[in-house]
Amino acid sequence: MDVTNIAQLATTIAETNTRATVALTVQKMAMDAQASSATALLDALPPVTRPNLPGHLGQNIDTTA
């Protein structure tokens, strides 16, 4: 192997590492944006209200039906 090939190989490895780092950073940014959007959507939901049922309702499950 001559010096030119070694230098070219080192440059290729460095470029590949840089591209992988940039791709990972962009992916993390996209995931953070999605998490932020999901949080905003969940915060926009109205609060859940419980129905005003008598105390005896909802205590038993009919397993023979």
Coordinates of C-alpha atoms in Angstrom, one line a residue:
M1 CA 0.0 0.0 0.0
D2 CA 1.4 3.4 -0.9
V3 CA 1.1 6.6 1.0
T4 CA -1.6 7.9 -1.4
N5 CA -3.9 5.0 -0.7
I6 CA -3.4 5.3 3.0
A7 CA -4.2 9.0 3.0
Q8 CA -7.3 8.4 0.8
L9 CA -8.5 5.7 3.1
A10 CA -8.0 7.9 6.2
T11 CA -10.0 10.7 4.5
T12 CA -12.8 8.4 3.5
I13 CA -13.1 7.0 7.1
A14 CA -13.1 10.6 8.5
E15 CA -15.9 11.6 6.0
T16 CA -17.9 8.5 6.9
N17 CA -17.6 9.3 10.6
T18 CA -18.7 12.9 10.0
R19 CA -21.7 11.9 7.9
A20 CA -22.8 9.3 10.5
T21 CA -22.5 12.0 13.3
V22 CA -24.5 14.5 11.3
A23 CA -27.2 11.9 10.5
L24 CA -27.5 10.9 14.1
T25 CA -27.8 14.5 15.2
V26 CA -30.5 15.2 12.7
Q27 CA -32.4 12.1 13.8
K28 CA -32.2 13.2 17.4
M29 CA -33.5 16.6 16.5
A30 CA -36.4 15.0 14.6
M31 CA -37.3 12.8 17.6
D32 CA -37.2 15.8 19.9
A33 CA -39.5 17.7 17.6
Q34 CA -41.9 14.7 17.5
A35 CA -41.8 14.4 21.3
S36 CA -42.6 18.1 21.6
S37 CA -45.5 17.8 19.2
A38 CA -46.9 14.8 21.1
T39 CA -46.7 16.6 24.4
A40 CA -48.5 19.6 22.9
L41 CA -51.3 17.4 21.6
L42 CA -51.7 15.6 24.9
D43 CA -51.7 18.9 26.8
A44 CA -54.5 20.1 24.4
L45 CA -56.8 17.3 25.4
P46 CA -59.7 18.3 27.6
P47 CA -59.7 16.9 31.2
V48 CA -61.5 13.6 31.7
T49 CA -64.7 13.9 33.7
R50 CA -66.1 11.0 35.6
P51 CA -69.8 10.3 35.2
N52 CA -72.0 10.9 38.2
L53 CA -73.1 7.3 38.8
P54 CA -74.4 5.7 41.9
G55 CA -71.8 4.0 44.1
H56 CA -73.0 0.5 43.4
L57 CA -72.5 0.7 39.6
G58 CA -69.2 -0.4 38.1
Q59 CA -68.2 -2.6 41.1
N60 CA -69.0 -6.0 39.5
I61 CA -68.3 -7.7 36.2
D62 CA -70.7 -10.1 34.6
T63 CA -68.6 -13.1 33.6
T64 CA -71.4 -15.3 32.4
A65 CA -72.6 -13.1 29.6

